[in-house]
Amino acid sequence: MSQRELPPNFSSAEVEAPLYEKWVAAGYFTPDVASDKVPYTIVIPPPNVTGSLHIGHALDHTLQDILIRMKRMKGFAALWLPGMDHAGIATQNVVEKQLATQGLSRHDLGREEFVKKVWEWKSESGGAILGQMRRLGDSVDWSRERFTMDEGLSKAVLTIFKRLYDAGLIYRAERIINWCPRCMTAISDIEVDHSDDEGELVSIRYGEGEDSIVVATTRVETMLGDAAVAVHPDDARYTHLIGKTITLPLVNRQIPIVADEHVDPEFGTGAVKVTPAHDPNDFEIGQRHSLPNFVILSPEAIVIGTGTDFDGLDRFEARKAVVKTLRAQGRIVAEKRPYIHAVGHCQRCDTTVEPLLSKQWFVKVDSLAKAAGDAVREGKVKIEPESLSPRYFEWVDNMHDWCISRQLWWGHRIPVWYGPNGEVIVTGPDENAPAGYTQDPDVLDTWFSSALWPFSTLGWPEETADLKKFYPTSVLVTGYDILFFWVARMMMFGLFATDGVPPFHTIMLHGLVRDKFGKKMSKSRGNSIDPLEFMDMYGSDAVRFTLARGANPGSDQALAEEWVAGSRNFATKLWNATRFAMMNGATVEGDLPEFESLNAIDRWILSRLNSTISEVDVLLETYEFARACELIYHFAWDDLCDWYLELSKEAFATGTAHDSKRVLGHVLDQLLRLMHPIMPFITEELWTNLTGGESVVIADWPTSNPLHEDAAGEKLILQVQEIITEVRRFRNDQGIKPSQRIPGQFHAPEEFARYESAMRFVLRIDHPEEGFFTASKALEIGKFKIELDLSQSVDVVAERARLSKDLAAAKKDRETAIVKLSNEGFMAKAPENVVVEIKARLAKTDSDIERISTQLEQLPSA
RNA sequence: GGGUGCUUAGCUCAGUGGUAGAGCGCCUCGUUUACACCGAGGAUGUCGGGGGUUCGAAACCCUCAGCGCCCACCA
């Protein structure tokens, strides 16, 4: 009769698309700028567009969407700032790789053609991602999409650049920067990943006889560019050499021996070779001692201009060759191999980064970073969870100047023009350089424009209505891994551009998604998870719920297919429960019956609903997604499905459930609203079917009702649950099948009388008939007693085992209670309520022990 | 080297002073009128080791051990 029914797959276009269109039609994605309520905005991160949805993006969007949906249901003018169309080096890399398959590089195409190709690729992949985000129920305002390269953002970039330049915070200088010989561009400090690699530490003797000195290096080839040898000024071993010159081997250049505080006399020989053009430390030493910069590597990292035979060799070939030659000359004093040391790699392509002397544009970060740190220190901006704020401070307080120029073609062109006579001008929006000027060929670091996101997307620098209404934004939700890249920079630029207004008041940081063993996901490991696959298999709601359920503030989450399957099961459970409720006439029509007039079962579920609503509300407001999901899960599954529906079945079956139909309708109505942000699609479908309402997306957020708090009702049902569980355990131990009906007689206190029939229904215990054999078996739970007529004899062995186990447990409880109560310290210092509780526990164990002992004695001796 | 976490049931993780929890997995029984993507029942942990504070510690302090992440210009 009952037919198995499964909900539709809410990730399929047929089911998801109409719901989505409905939300659009309901105006859900258009923020109500006229709303009186305080606006609520969330900033979403600009994902690295790679053409497919990364699980990390899915997590970002899920959490953000949950907050936005909740706020909109609460009546806020909530807005979600989009950020899909962001351009990074990653974007350029993808296209370069495509070109490489045809044996081409970007230089073969030329700047214009290349940018065109990137655009083409982006519109395809960007579109694909938009569609994928939609399947998660993403409540982004699509009309605000595509900001990166359009005029709106360009204007913001030009404005901020000029302001910073005029304020003296952008400058051009020749510095040692991180250079990627593969990408052929400068990259900033944080785009360099350090890893401990196997290298070599080679000690080389410079000079002859008494004036010789030994230096050690891991990059032997750089000795070709040495400009000096440095020692510590207080190092007695070398004082006689300071100021002298020495011959640099292979190159035969005379180089001075200088004294510099930077040198650590404890390390190695206490003498260090100085290569100002190829090492940041050495560059500084060079500056202090006016040393020349010998550039010996090309942008491709090929040795050049040394006048030696090594010219033309790749840096790594040159390293070997130089060692070989020096060894032949007897100048190698020691070689340590392998020598493990930190080596910088390009974050994008993993190529070993080369420190290179180069003329680049920088942002002077001192004042900006200070302000960014102070905003958090002064409490203007809160980092959630707070435990991650030291990470922020550590970085913001120790930041180097930020290299913002990139020798790439995709991105915002640096708005600096050079005149024929060496003039330098910066053009703001709507300004043009005079004829004959040429523009700087470099583009800006992608994070330069990203840092403008919170206000550029709102129309800044224009004083738009959106900007007035929604800036500063309320909360930024993102992974902690992006704290330095993006968050700190938004803080710096936001504070600068808007005269001290921080771009958001809360930074909510979530963790990273890892595989089911808690291991980092990586392509090479093959443990990457594709959220789209899971959405296809289990539905978008299941993926969302899984991600939200795992999102404990600031900590990583392990994700496996089993969890997603479990969430899908939960969705199915909800689907079936609602279907069952509606079959039994659950309704939202009319007023809720007077609370006091309801039976304890109804009052209990309303009371439980009440506390669930208030707790979930608090948890979501404090970004405790995982705990909110747990509460909802257990309320829906345990309280509602396993207990309320089971206990109400008898009333529904006998047609005596008028009030319960209304209560059940109310509970589901409220529960579905509460769950909507977490499982948008299925709740929309169920809620509209149940209530006939237009859309749950525009329904009011549920509020707790203090009148529905009912401690007495909860206590009574708790006892009913204990009784039922005990009887079930007995039946199970006795090997009585769940479906087998047995006759039984209830002896219970007055307050249980009203619920006897419900309990009989659940327990499958029939009223006694003629010939009822009362002596067969009596179960006692507290003051409650059930006599059962077992047609077969009682399984004495099983029953003895069961009772013995209960007895042992009770005795153990009694023991711990007695120990506590006879402890003078405890009695003197423990708070009153704890003492009362322990005393009650003791009383209970006393009566339990007596009852169980009696039962044991009455058992036939096998 | 600096910073910061973690160590609780087979696995992944909750749990900030009052008798140890969840999900998954495992064992037994079961098509009972929502649901086998299910129901009922069950087993499983001296809460990393050692000290200390406290009437009472998984939780607070010290220490040791192991693991992780971030940052870092030590040749």
Tab-separated table of N, CA, C and O in Angstrom, chain A residues 349-416:
chain	number	residue	atom	x	y	z
A	349	CYS	N	53.053	28.497	-11.028
A	349	CYS	CA	53.612	27.479	-11.918
A	349	CYS	C	54.720	26.674	-11.248
A	349	CYS	O	55.307	25.806	-11.867
A	350	ASP	N	55.018	26.961	-9.992
A	350	ASP	CA	55.962	26.177	-9.212
A	350	ASP	C	57.413	26.327	-9.655
A	350	ASP	O	58.303	25.667	-9.136
A	351	THR	N	57.666	27.193	-10.606
A	351	THR	CA	59.038	27.443	-11.022
A	351	THR	C	59.801	28.115	-9.869
A	351	THR	O	59.227	28.891	-9.120
A	352	THR	N	61.081	27.766	-9.734
A	352	THR	CA	61.885	28.396	-8.697
A	352	THR	C	62.026	29.888	-8.978
A	352	THR	O	62.440	30.288	-10.072
A	353	VAL	N	61.655	30.673	-8.003
A	353	VAL	CA	61.668	32.118	-8.160
A	353	VAL	C	63.102	32.633	-8.091
A	353	VAL	O	63.929	32.125	-7.336
A	354	GLU	N	63.397	33.633	-8.895
A	354	GLU	CA	64.735	34.224	-8.908
A	354	GLU	C	64.658	35.652	-8.381
A	354	GLU	O	63.881	36.461	-8.892
A	355	PRO	N	65.429	35.978	-7.352
A	355	PRO	CA	65.462	37.377	-6.924
A	355	PRO	C	66.191	38.176	-7.990
A	355	PRO	O	67.290	37.797	-8.402
A	356	LEU	N	65.552	39.233	-8.434
A	356	LEU	CA	66.120	39.951	-9.566
A	356	LEU	C	66.046	41.446	-9.304
A	356	LEU	O	65.056	41.940	-8.770
A	357	LEU	N	67.092	42.149	-9.703
A	357	LEU	CA	67.082	43.597	-9.567
A	357	LEU	C	66.263	44.161	-10.709
A	357	LEU	O	66.534	43.876	-11.874
A	358	SER	N	65.260	44.935	-10.372
A	358	SER	CA	64.383	45.367	-11.438
A	358	SER	C	63.606	46.603	-11.010
A	358	SER	O	63.374	46.851	-9.837
A	359	LYS	N	63.232	47.389	-11.992
A	359	LYS	CA	62.516	48.634	-11.706
A	359	LYS	C	61.028	48.337	-11.712
A	359	LYS	O	60.475	47.908	-12.726
A	360	GLN	N	60.375	48.509	-10.567
A	360	GLN	CA	58.968	48.148	-10.434
A	360	GLN	C	58.224	49.229	-9.677
A	360	GLN	O	58.821	50.082	-9.027
A	361	TRP	N	56.899	49.119	-9.734
A	361	TRP	CA	56.036	50.020	-8.955
A	361	TRP	C	55.693	49.366	-7.622
A	361	TRP	O	55.423	48.167	-7.563
A	362	PHE	N	55.714	50.189	-6.588
A	362	PHE	CA	55.425	49.671	-5.253
A	362	PHE	C	54.375	50.521	-4.546
A	362	PHE	O	54.262	51.720	-4.806
A	363	VAL	N	53.654	49.878	-3.649
A	363	VAL	CA	52.807	50.623	-2.716
A	363	VAL	C	53.550	50.684	-1.393
A	363	VAL	O	54.036	49.672	-0.893
A	364	LYS	N	53.650	51.880	-0.877
A	364	LYS	CA	54.295	52.094	0.421
A	364	LYS	C	53.251	51.742	1.475
A	364	LYS	O	52.229	52.410	1.602
A	365	VAL	N	53.497	50.672	2.209
A	365	VAL	CA	52.405	50.126	3.005
A	365	VAL	C	52.360	50.569	4.470
A	365	VAL	O	51.345	50.374	5.129
A	366	ASP	N	53.428	51.198	4.952
A	366	ASP	CA	53.494	51.509	6.389
A	366	ASP	C	52.185	52.033	6.985
A	366	ASP	O	51.580	51.427	7.852
A	367	SER	N	51.776	53.206	6.464
A	367	SER	CA	50.602	53.852	7.066
A	367	SER	C	49.339	53.058	6.780
A	367	SER	O	48.449	52.950	7.627
A	368	LEU	N	49.257	52.487	5.579
A	368	LEU	CA	48.062	51.732	5.206
A	368	LEU	C	47.913	50.485	6.077
A	368	LEU	O	46.828	50.173	6.582
A	369	ALA	N	49.015	49.766	6.250
A	369	ALA	CA	48.965	48.528	7.032
A	369	ALA	C	48.711	48.837	8.500
A	369	ALA	O	47.997	48.123	9.186
A	370	LYS	N	49.280	49.927	8.955
A	370	LYS	CA	49.047	50.340	10.344
A	370	LYS	C	47.551	50.566	10.576
A	370	LYS	O	46.972	50.100	11.551
A	371	ALA	N	46.941	51.298	9.645
A	371	ALA	CA	45.507	51.573	9.764
A	371	ALA	C	44.700	50.281	9.721
A	371	ALA	O	43.737	50.104	10.471
A	372	ALA	N	45.124	49.376	8.839
A	372	ALA	CA	44.404	48.099	8.723
A	372	ALA	C	44.502	47.305	10.023
A	372	ALA	O	43.543	46.664	10.449
A	373	GLY	N	45.653	47.343	10.648
A	373	GLY	CA	45.815	46.645	11.921
A	373	GLY	C	45.025	47.325	13.029
A	373	GLY	O	44.344	46.679	13.813
A	374	ASP	N	45.086	48.658	13.045
A	374	ASP	CA	44.407	49.402	14.103
A	374	ASP	C	42.897	49.198	14.070
A	374	ASP	O	42.246	49.134	15.112
A	375	ALA	N	42.352	49.113	12.867
A	375	ALA	CA	40.894	48.940	12.760
A	375	ALA	C	40.445	47.699	13.521
A	375	ALA	O	39.395	47.693	14.155
A	376	VAL	N	41.264	46.657	13.462
A	376	VAL	CA	40.911	45.434	14.189
A	376	VAL	C	41.259	45.588	15.664
A	376	VAL	O	40.494	45.215	16.544
A	377	ARG	N	42.418	46.187	15.927
A	377	ARG	CA	42.840	46.393	17.316
A	377	ARG	C	41.822	47.232	18.088
A	377	ARG	O	41.527	46.977	19.248
A	378	GLU	N	41.275	48.234	17.405
A	378	GLU	CA	40.335	49.134	18.086
A	378	GLU	C	38.918	48.582	18.096
A	378	GLU	O	37.995	49.241	18.578
A	379	GLY	N	38.740	47.408	17.525
A	379	GLY	CA	37.422	46.776	17.585
A	379	GLY	C	36.446	47.283	16.541
A	379	GLY	O	35.270	46.942	16.572
A	380	LYS	N	36.926	48.103	15.596
A	380	LYS	CA	36.017	48.565	14.535
A	380	LYS	C	35.674	47.407	13.612
A	380	LYS	O	34.634	47.392	12.972
A	381	VAL	N	36.605	46.482	13.509
A	381	VAL	CA	36.377	45.288	12.693
A	381	VAL	C	36.654	44.074	13.554
A	381	VAL	O	37.652	44.021	14.268
A	382	LYS	N	35.735	43.127	13.491
A	382	LYS	CA	35.897	41.916	14.288
A	382	LYS	C	36.298	40.741	13.403
A	382	LYS	O	35.730	40.561	12.330
A	383	ILE	N	37.255	39.979	13.859
A	383	ILE	CA	37.624	38.779	13.133
A	383	ILE	C	37.000	37.588	13.846
A	383	ILE	O	37.185	37.404	15.050
A	384	GLU	N	36.225	36.804	13.126
A	384	GLU	CA	35.574	35.622	13.680
A	384	GLU	C	36.137	34.377	13.002
A	384	GLU	O	36.107	34.303	11.777
A	385	PRO	N	36.610	33.408	13.731
A	385	PRO	CA	36.784	33.408	15.172
A	385	PRO	C	38.007	34.227	15.554
A	385	PRO	O	38.939	34.363	14.775
A	386	GLU	N	37.970	34.751	16.750
A	386	GLU	CA	39.001	35.677	17.189
A	386	GLU	C	40.377	35.024	17.201
A	386	GLU	O	41.397	35.706	17.080
A	387	SER	N	40.396	33.707	17.337
A	387	SER	CA	41.682	33.009	17.436
A	387	SER	C	42.543	33.194	16.190
A	387	SER	O	43.734	32.941	16.212
A	388	LEU	N	41.925	33.640	15.095
A	388	LEU	CA	42.706	33.814	13.878
A	388	LEU	C	43.273	35.229	13.736
A	388	LEU	O	44.002	35.506	12.797
A	389	SER	N	42.951	36.107	14.694
A	389	SER	CA	43.426	37.477	14.535
A	389	SER	C	44.948	37.626	14.689
A	389	SER	O	45.528	38.479	14.023
A	390	PRO	N	45.632	36.816	15.515
A	390	PRO	CA	47.093	36.957	15.576
A	390	PRO	C	47.739	36.766	14.210
A	390	PRO	O	48.723	37.422	13.869
A	391	ARG	N	47.172	35.880	13.435
A	391	ARG	CA	47.662	35.633	12.095
A	391	ARG	C	47.587	36.913	11.259
A	391	ARG	O	48.480	37.228	10.482
A	392	TYR	N	46.498	37.614	11.447
A	392	TYR	CA	46.291	38.868	10.723
A	392	TYR	C	47.291	39.927	11.177
A	392	TYR	O	47.963	40.554	10.360
A	393	PHE	N	47.401	40.074	12.485
A	393	PHE	CA	48.311	41.096	13.018
A	393	PHE	C	49.746	40.822	12.616
A	393	PHE	O	50.483	41.711	12.231
A	394	GLU	N	50.129	39.584	12.727
A	394	GLU	CA	51.502	39.220	12.427
A	394	GLU	C	51.875	39.689	11.021
A	394	GLU	O	52.980	40.154	10.774
A	395	TRP	N	50.922	39.548	10.148
A	395	TRP	CA	51.218	39.896	8.763
A	395	TRP	C	51.161	41.391	8.526
A	395	TRP	O	52.051	41.993	7.960
A	396	VAL	N	50.057	41.984	8.993
A	396	VAL	CA	49.843	43.405	8.767
A	396	VAL	C	50.939	44.241	9.435
A	396	VAL	O	51.362	45.277	8.928
A	397	ASP	N	51.438	43.789	10.559
A	397	ASP	CA	52.438	44.555	11.295
A	397	ASP	C	53.853	44.364	10.765
A	397	ASP	O	54.764	45.075	11.175
A	398	ASN	N	54.044	43.399	9.895
A	398	ASN	CA	55.401	43.143	9.384
A	398	ASN	C	55.444	43.128	7.860
A	398	ASN	O	56.172	42.373	7.248
A	399	MET	N	54.631	43.946	7.283
A	399	MET	CA	54.481	43.888	5.831
A	399	MET	C	55.586	44.670	5.118
A	399	MET	O	55.948	45.763	5.529
A	400	HIS	N	56.114	44.083	4.050
A	400	HIS	CA	57.056	44.811	3.186
A	400	HIS	C	56.255	45.602	2.165
A	400	HIS	O	55.100	45.300	1.910
A	401	ASP	N	56.906	46.555	1.549
A	401	ASP	CA	56.222	47.288	0.483
A	401	ASP	C	55.762	46.321	-0.593
A	401	ASP	O	56.397	45.309	-0.872
A	402	TRP	N	54.652	46.678	-1.179
A	402	TRP	CA	53.942	45.746	-2.050
A	402	TRP	C	54.259	46.068	-3.514
A	402	TRP	O	53.947	47.153	-4.002
A	403	CYS	N	54.879	45.118	-4.174
A	403	CYS	CA	55.187	45.268	-5.595
A	403	CYS	C	53.909	45.041	-6.401
A	403	CYS	O	53.316	43.960	-6.344
A	404	ILE	N	53.457	46.075	-7.112
A	404	ILE	CA	52.152	45.984	-7.788
A	404	ILE	C	52.246	45.900	-9.302
A	404	ILE	O	51.234	45.751	-9.975
A	405	SER	N	53.437	46.028	-9.861
A	405	SER	CA	53.510	45.962	-11.330
A	405	SER	C	53.790	44.547	-11.788
A	405	SER	O	54.533	43.800	-11.153
A	406	ARG	N	53.142	44.183	-12.859
A	406	ARG	CA	53.309	42.848	-13.419
A	406	ARG	C	53.615	42.978	-14.906
A	406	ARG	O	52.963	43.752	-15.605
A	407	GLN	N	54.554	42.181	-15.364
A	407	GLN	CA	54.928	42.262	-16.771
A	407	GLN	C	54.021	41.339	-17.582
A	407	GLN	O	54.465	40.455	-18.300
A	408	LEU	N	52.724	41.517	-17.385
A	408	LEU	CA	51.725	40.694	-18.052
A	408	LEU	C	50.858	41.584	-18.918
A	408	LEU	O	50.980	42.799	-18.881
A	409	TRP	N	49.965	40.951	-19.645
A	409	TRP	CA	49.148	41.737	-20.556
A	409	TRP	C	47.692	41.760	-20.158
A	409	TRP	O	46.897	42.504	-20.680
A	410	TRP	N	47.316	40.875	-19.286
A	410	TRP	CA	45.919	40.808	-18.875
A	410	TRP	C	45.803	41.485	-17.520
A	410	TRP	O	46.434	41.058	-16.564
A	411	GLY	N	45.027	42.537	-17.475
A	411	GLY	CA	44.875	43.236	-16.214
A	411	GLY	C	44.750	44.724	-16.465
A	411	GLY	O	44.769	45.179	-17.616
A	412	HIS	N	44.654	45.489	-15.398
A	412	HIS	CA	44.549	46.933	-15.529
A	412	HIS	C	45.918	47.509	-15.823
A	412	HIS	O	46.867	47.283	-15.074
A	413	ARG	N	46.006	48.239	-16.888
A	413	ARG	CA	47.264	48.857	-17.281
A	413	ARG	C	47.620	49.948	-16.277
A	413	ARG	O	46.764	50.709	-15.838
A	414	ILE	N	48.862	49.998	-15.911
A	414	ILE	CA	49.304	51.029	-14.972
A	414	ILE	C	49.125	52.413	-15.612
A	414	ILE	O	49.631	52.663	-16.712
A	415	PRO	N	48.394	53.311	-14.964
A	415	PRO	CA	48.033	54.596	-15.586
A	415	PRO	C	49.140	55.636	-15.480
A	415	PRO	O	48.897	56.755	-15.046
A	416	VAL	N	50.309	55.223	-15.837
A	416	VAL	CA	51.440	56.156	-15.793
A	416	VAL	C	51.968	56.332	-17.208
A	416	VAL	O	52.113	55.365	-17.944
